Amino acid sequence: MSELDFLCGEITRRYGNITRARGAFLYTEKNVRLTDLYQENGKAILGWGGNSAFTMLKNVLNRGITGRYDTAFNGRIQKAVSDLLGDRRITYLFQEKKSALDSALSICPENTSIYRPWIQGAPNWSGIDCVLICPPLPWGTDCYIAAFKDTAENGALLSKAQESFRTARFPAPLCAAISRSIYNLIKALQERSEKDWFIYDKSLTPYWERKGPYLYIKKEIIPEEKYKDFICHCLDNSVVINPYYDQASIVPFEADRGVFSSLVKNPFIGEKK
């Protein structure tokens, strides 16, 4: 059983199926609202519902172009990524992170980075030869974008190597949603900042170290062998956390601080003193 299977099974066992999602919240068959700190491992960092990204998906879906042909929406992804990173990029889509990373390293072995919004100490993204991006689209299927700097050297290397890339073709509605989600991220980067994350520190820092919106488990407090117990404890207090021990949970943007009141009142008994 994978970590994600474990989390999903524990949610269903307690609260039934998820019936809808909005913002930072999941709603269940048993009429319990769960505060989501997992956020599809960051793909829902802008919130569940997708907002205008899913409006774009529906609009293109209605046109009937649901195949994997070349459409204008493929080019829009490249334009959106270029706008996000601040320079011209050549983009390729992948269904797996490993395939994207392997392809990136085959062209830019010395200067490839993985993009994370609001990460502290972020590099100058426009100076990175290849940036891997997982679009902030709350969609279950993975999509990774390898964004290479549009230079003559990279262009020549890509022309020789691209046939060996395990690239993917996505249907036009999903490409439209991906491009819109990136523009939504560009807008959110101007609107969200430290003031939106630190307000939850009193509730969260007993168990996590926060860096921007990202929450890293304090391993001296919650050792790995106790982590599944901690996941279940959080679920009992209506909080969903990242099921992967070494990956970050995420602060729930615009959630009321009271969503953690039960967790505060019922501290995890497995913590070390």
Short mmCIF file of C-alpha atoms in Angstrom, two decimals:
data_model
loop_
_atom_site.label_atom_id
_atom_site.label_comp_id
_atom_site.label_asym_id
_atom_site.label_seq_id
_atom_site.Cartn_x
_atom_site.Cartn_y
_atom_site.Cartn_z
CA MET A 1 0.00 0.00 0.00
CA SER A 2 1.40 3.39 -0.99
CA GLU A 3 1.42 6.36 1.35
CA LEU A 4 -1.31 8.03 -0.70
CA ASP A 5 -3.44 4.86 -0.61
CA PHE A 6 -3.05 4.84 3.16
CA LEU A 7 -4.18 8.46 3.47
CA CYS A 8 -7.15 8.03 1.16
CA GLY A 9 -8.23 4.85 2.91
CA GLU A 10 -8.09 6.50 6.33
CA ILE A 11 -10.14 9.46 5.12
CA THR A 12 -12.81 7.18 3.65
CA ARG A 13 -12.92 4.95 6.72
CA ARG A 14 -13.60 7.93 8.97
CA TYR A 15 -15.68 10.25 6.86
CA GLY A 16 -16.84 8.45 3.71
CA ASN A 17 -16.13 9.62 0.18
CA ILE A 18 -15.11 13.16 -0.70
CA THR A 19 -18.17 14.83 -2.25
CA ARG A 20 -16.76 18.23 -3.20
CA ALA A 21 -13.75 20.47 -2.69
CA ARG A 22 -13.31 24.22 -2.54
CA GLY A 23 -10.41 26.45 -1.56
CA ALA A 24 -8.39 24.64 1.10
CA PHE A 25 -11.24 22.34 2.12
CA LEU A 26 -12.53 18.87 1.33
CA TYR A 27 -16.17 17.99 2.10
CA THR A 28 -17.23 14.44 2.91
CA GLU A 29 -20.31 12.22 2.84
CA LYS A 30 -20.57 12.48 6.61
CA ASN A 31 -20.80 16.28 6.36
CA VAL A 32 -17.33 16.83 7.80
CA ARG A 33 -15.14 19.57 6.38
CA LEU A 34 -11.46 18.66 6.23
CA THR A 35 -8.71 21.26 6.05
CA ASP A 36 -6.33 20.13 3.33
CA LEU A 37 -2.62 20.63 3.92
CA TYR A 38 -1.66 17.96 1.37
CA GLN A 39 -3.22 19.85 -1.56
CA GLU A 40 -2.45 17.10 -4.09
CA ASN A 41 1.23 17.51 -3.20
CA GLY A 42 1.13 21.17 -4.26
CA LYS A 43 -1.00 20.96 -7.39
CA ALA A 44 -3.89 22.48 -5.42
CA ILE A 45 -1.77 25.21 -3.83
CA LEU A 46 -4.00 27.83 -5.48
CA GLY A 47 -7.05 26.08 -4.09
CA TRP A 48 -9.43 23.31 -5.03
CA GLY A 49 -11.92 24.17 -7.72
CA GLY A 50 -9.45 25.46 -10.25
CA ASN A 51 -11.34 28.73 -10.78
CA SER A 52 -10.71 30.13 -14.25
CA ALA A 53 -8.48 27.18 -15.18
CA PHE A 54 -11.42 24.81 -15.10
CA THR A 55 -13.62 27.38 -16.82
CA MET A 56 -11.10 27.25 -19.66
CA LEU A 57 -11.18 23.46 -19.60
CA LYS A 58 -14.98 23.42 -19.90
CA ASN A 59 -14.99 25.98 -22.69
CA VAL A 60 -12.51 24.03 -24.79
CA LEU A 61 -14.22 20.74 -23.94
CA ASN A 62 -17.41 22.15 -25.43
CA ARG A 63 -15.58 22.64 -28.74
CA GLY A 64 -15.10 18.90 -29.01
CA ILE A 65 -11.32 19.00 -29.53
CA THR A 66 -10.61 16.36 -26.92
CA GLY A 67 -7.93 14.51 -28.87
CA ARG A 68 -4.20 14.95 -28.59
CA TYR A 69 -3.72 16.93 -31.80
CA ASP A 70 -1.59 20.06 -31.99
CA THR A 71 -3.70 23.09 -31.07
CA ALA A 72 -3.07 26.69 -30.12
CA PHE A 73 -3.21 25.66 -26.48
CA ASN A 74 0.12 23.83 -26.69
CA GLY A 75 1.78 27.12 -27.64
CA ARG A 76 -0.03 28.93 -24.87
CA ILE A 77 1.66 26.72 -22.29
CA GLN A 78 5.04 27.76 -23.67
CA LYS A 79 4.03 31.44 -23.55
CA ALA A 80 2.70 31.14 -20.00
CA VAL A 81 5.87 29.42 -18.77
CA SER A 82 8.03 32.07 -20.46
CA ASP A 83 6.02 34.78 -18.68
CA LEU A 84 6.35 32.96 -15.35
CA LEU A 85 10.13 32.57 -15.59
CA GLY A 86 10.83 35.92 -17.19
CA ASP A 87 12.54 34.77 -20.40
CA ARG A 88 11.87 32.81 -23.59
CA ARG A 89 11.48 29.08 -23.07
CA ILE A 90 11.10 25.90 -25.12
CA THR A 91 8.71 23.56 -23.33
CA TYR A 92 8.05 19.82 -23.34
CA LEU A 93 5.31 18.00 -21.46
CA PHE A 94 5.77 14.78 -19.49
CA GLN A 95 3.48 12.49 -17.51
CA GLU A 96 6.18 11.47 -15.04
CA LYS A 97 8.55 13.55 -12.98
CA LYS A 98 11.41 11.12 -13.54
CA SER A 99 11.06 11.31 -17.32
CA ALA A 100 11.00 15.10 -17.16
CA LEU A 101 14.04 15.24 -14.90
CA ASP A 102 16.02 12.71 -16.93
CA SER A 103 15.33 14.66 -20.13
CA ALA A 104 16.25 17.95 -18.49
CA LEU A 105 19.52 16.59 -17.14
CA SER A 106 20.44 15.09 -20.50
CA ILE A 107 20.47 18.62 -21.96
CA CYS A 108 21.33 20.81 -18.96
CA PRO A 109 23.15 18.59 -16.45
CA GLU A 110 24.75 21.50 -14.60
CA ASN A 111 21.89 23.97 -14.39
CA THR A 112 18.47 22.36 -13.86
CA SER A 113 16.14 23.25 -11.00
CA ILE A 114 12.65 22.28 -9.86
CA TYR A 115 10.26 25.23 -9.56
CA ARG A 116 8.31 25.79 -6.37
CA PRO A 117 6.34 29.00 -5.85
CA TRP A 118 7.18 31.11 -2.81
CA ILE A 119 10.11 28.89 -1.88
CA GLN A 120 12.62 30.67 0.32
CA GLY A 121 16.01 31.32 -1.21
CA ALA A 122 14.70 30.72 -4.73
CA PRO A 123 17.22 31.25 -7.52
CA ASN A 124 16.80 33.74 -10.32
CA TRP A 125 14.63 31.47 -12.45
CA SER A 126 15.45 33.31 -15.66
CA GLY A 127 19.08 32.30 -15.16
CA ILE A 128 18.35 28.56 -14.90
CA ASP A 129 18.95 26.65 -18.14
CA CYS A 130 16.09 24.22 -17.50
CA VAL A 131 13.29 24.55 -14.97
CA LEU A 132 10.90 21.70 -14.15
CA ILE A 133 7.38 22.89 -13.37
CA CYS A 134 4.38 21.01 -12.04
CA PRO A 135 1.46 23.30 -12.96
CA PRO A 136 -0.73 24.46 -10.05
CA LEU A 137 -3.75 22.66 -11.47
CA PRO A 138 -5.75 20.56 -8.97
CA TRP A 139 -6.03 17.60 -11.29
CA GLY A 140 -5.30 13.99 -10.35
CA THR A 141 -3.23 13.19 -13.45
CA ASP A 142 0.38 14.34 -13.27
CA CYS A 143 1.87 16.80 -15.72
CA TYR A 144 5.44 18.06 -15.65
CA ILE A 145 6.86 20.75 -17.89
CA ALA A 146 10.54 20.90 -18.78
CA ALA A 147 11.22 24.53 -19.71
CA PHE A 148 14.55 24.98 -21.53
CA LYS A 149 16.06 28.39 -22.19
CA ASP A 150 15.47 29.31 -25.82
CA THR A 151 19.11 29.51 -26.90
CA ALA A 152 20.85 28.32 -30.06
CA GLU A 153 22.89 25.81 -28.04
CA ASN A 154 19.85 24.31 -26.31
CA GLY A 155 17.92 24.31 -29.57
CA ALA A 156 20.62 22.28 -31.30
CA LEU A 157 20.86 19.79 -28.43
CA LEU A 158 17.08 19.42 -28.25
CA SER A 159 16.83 18.77 -31.99
CA LYS A 160 19.21 15.85 -31.61
CA ALA A 161 17.78 14.45 -28.37
CA GLN A 162 14.02 15.06 -28.45
CA GLU A 163 13.22 11.79 -30.22
CA SER A 164 14.52 9.96 -27.17
CA PHE A 165 12.39 12.04 -24.78
CA ARG A 166 9.40 10.28 -23.27
CA THR A 167 7.21 13.31 -23.85
CA ALA A 168 3.43 13.28 -23.57
CA ARG A 169 0.52 14.72 -25.49
CA PHE A 170 -2.36 16.06 -23.44
CA PRO A 171 -5.87 16.79 -24.75
CA ALA A 172 -6.54 20.41 -25.72
CA PRO A 173 -8.94 21.11 -22.80
CA LEU A 174 -6.28 20.06 -20.31
CA CYS A 175 -3.60 22.11 -22.11
CA ALA A 176 -5.89 25.13 -21.90
CA ALA A 177 -6.39 24.57 -18.18
CA ILE A 178 -2.65 24.13 -17.61
CA SER A 179 -1.80 27.41 -19.32
CA ARG A 180 -4.51 29.28 -17.40
CA SER A 181 -3.33 27.80 -14.10
CA ILE A 182 0.15 29.20 -14.73
CA TYR A 183 -1.27 32.67 -15.34
CA ASN A 184 -3.30 32.28 -12.15
CA LEU A 185 -0.03 31.50 -10.37
CA ILE A 186 1.64 34.60 -11.81
CA LYS A 187 -1.20 36.67 -10.36
CA ALA A 188 -1.10 34.88 -7.00
CA LEU A 189 2.65 35.47 -6.68
CA GLN A 190 1.89 39.19 -6.51
CA GLU A 191 -0.89 38.74 -3.94
CA ARG A 192 0.36 36.19 -1.40
CA SER A 193 3.29 36.70 0.93
CA GLU A 194 4.67 35.94 4.37
CA LYS A 195 1.76 37.70 6.08
CA ASP A 196 -0.55 35.00 4.72
CA TRP A 197 1.45 32.12 6.17
CA PHE A 198 2.72 33.13 9.62
CA ILE A 199 -0.75 33.64 11.13
CA TYR A 200 -1.02 29.85 11.59
CA ASP A 201 2.37 29.40 13.23
CA LYS A 202 1.09 29.03 16.79
CA SER A 203 -1.00 26.03 15.75
CA LEU A 204 1.44 24.40 13.34
CA THR A 205 4.99 24.97 14.55
CA PRO A 206 4.76 22.41 17.39
CA TYR A 207 5.00 19.77 14.64
CA TRP A 208 6.33 21.51 11.54
CA GLU A 209 9.03 23.96 10.56
CA ARG A 210 7.56 26.48 8.16
CA LYS A 211 9.41 27.93 5.18
CA GLY A 212 7.09 30.24 3.31
CA PRO A 213 3.88 28.23 2.79
CA TYR A 214 5.70 24.90 3.09
CA LEU A 215 5.58 22.82 6.28
CA TYR A 216 8.42 20.38 6.98
CA ILE A 217 7.85 17.85 9.73
CA LYS A 218 10.07 18.24 12.77
CA LYS A 219 11.75 14.87 12.76
CA GLU A 220 12.91 15.24 16.35
CA ILE A 221 9.25 15.58 17.35
CA ILE A 222 7.60 13.13 14.93
CA PRO A 223 9.98 10.29 14.01
CA GLU A 224 9.21 8.39 10.82
CA GLU A 225 7.92 5.31 12.64
CA LYS A 226 5.25 7.50 14.30
CA TYR A 227 4.24 9.35 11.15
CA LYS A 228 1.26 7.18 10.20
CA ASP A 229 -0.05 7.60 13.72
CA PHE A 230 0.34 11.34 13.33
CA ILE A 231 -1.49 11.29 9.99
CA CYS A 232 -4.40 9.52 11.67
CA HIS A 233 -4.32 11.90 14.63
CA CYS A 234 -4.54 14.87 12.28
CA LEU A 235 -7.44 13.24 10.41
CA ASP A 236 -9.25 12.70 13.71
CA ASN A 237 -8.96 16.47 14.12
CA SER A 238 -10.21 17.18 10.57
CA VAL A 239 -6.79 18.00 9.11
CA VAL A 240 -5.29 16.27 6.05
CA ILE A 241 -1.49 16.32 5.82
CA ASN A 242 1.05 15.11 3.27
CA PRO A 243 1.24 11.31 3.58
CA TYR A 244 4.91 11.32 2.52
CA TYR A 245 7.21 11.82 5.48
CA ASP A 246 9.95 13.67 3.58
CA GLN A 247 7.63 15.95 1.61
CA ALA A 248 6.08 19.21 2.72
CA SER A 249 2.55 19.90 3.73
CA ILE A 250 1.22 23.34 2.77
CA VAL A 251 -0.36 26.14 4.78
CA PRO A 252 -4.08 26.48 3.84
CA PHE A 253 -4.41 29.92 2.24
CA GLU A 254 -7.31 32.00 3.56
CA ALA A 255 -8.54 29.33 5.98
CA ASP A 256 -9.76 30.61 9.34
CA ARG A 257 -7.24 29.99 12.10
CA GLY A 258 -9.96 28.17 14.01
CA VAL A 259 -9.68 25.16 11.71
CA PHE A 260 -6.74 24.01 13.85
CA SER A 261 -8.46 24.49 17.21
CA SER A 262 -9.18 20.77 17.62
CA LEU A 263 -5.56 19.87 16.83
CA VAL A 264 -4.36 22.45 19.35
CA LYS A 265 -6.70 21.14 22.05
CA ASN A 266 -5.73 17.55 21.34
CA PRO A 267 -1.94 17.40 20.96
CA PHE A 268 -0.36 14.32 19.48
CA ILE A 269 0.53 12.03 22.40
CA GLY A 270 3.29 10.32 20.43
CA GLU A 271 5.43 13.47 20.31
CA LYS A 272 8.76 13.50 22.09
CA LYS A 273 9.23 15.89 24.98
#
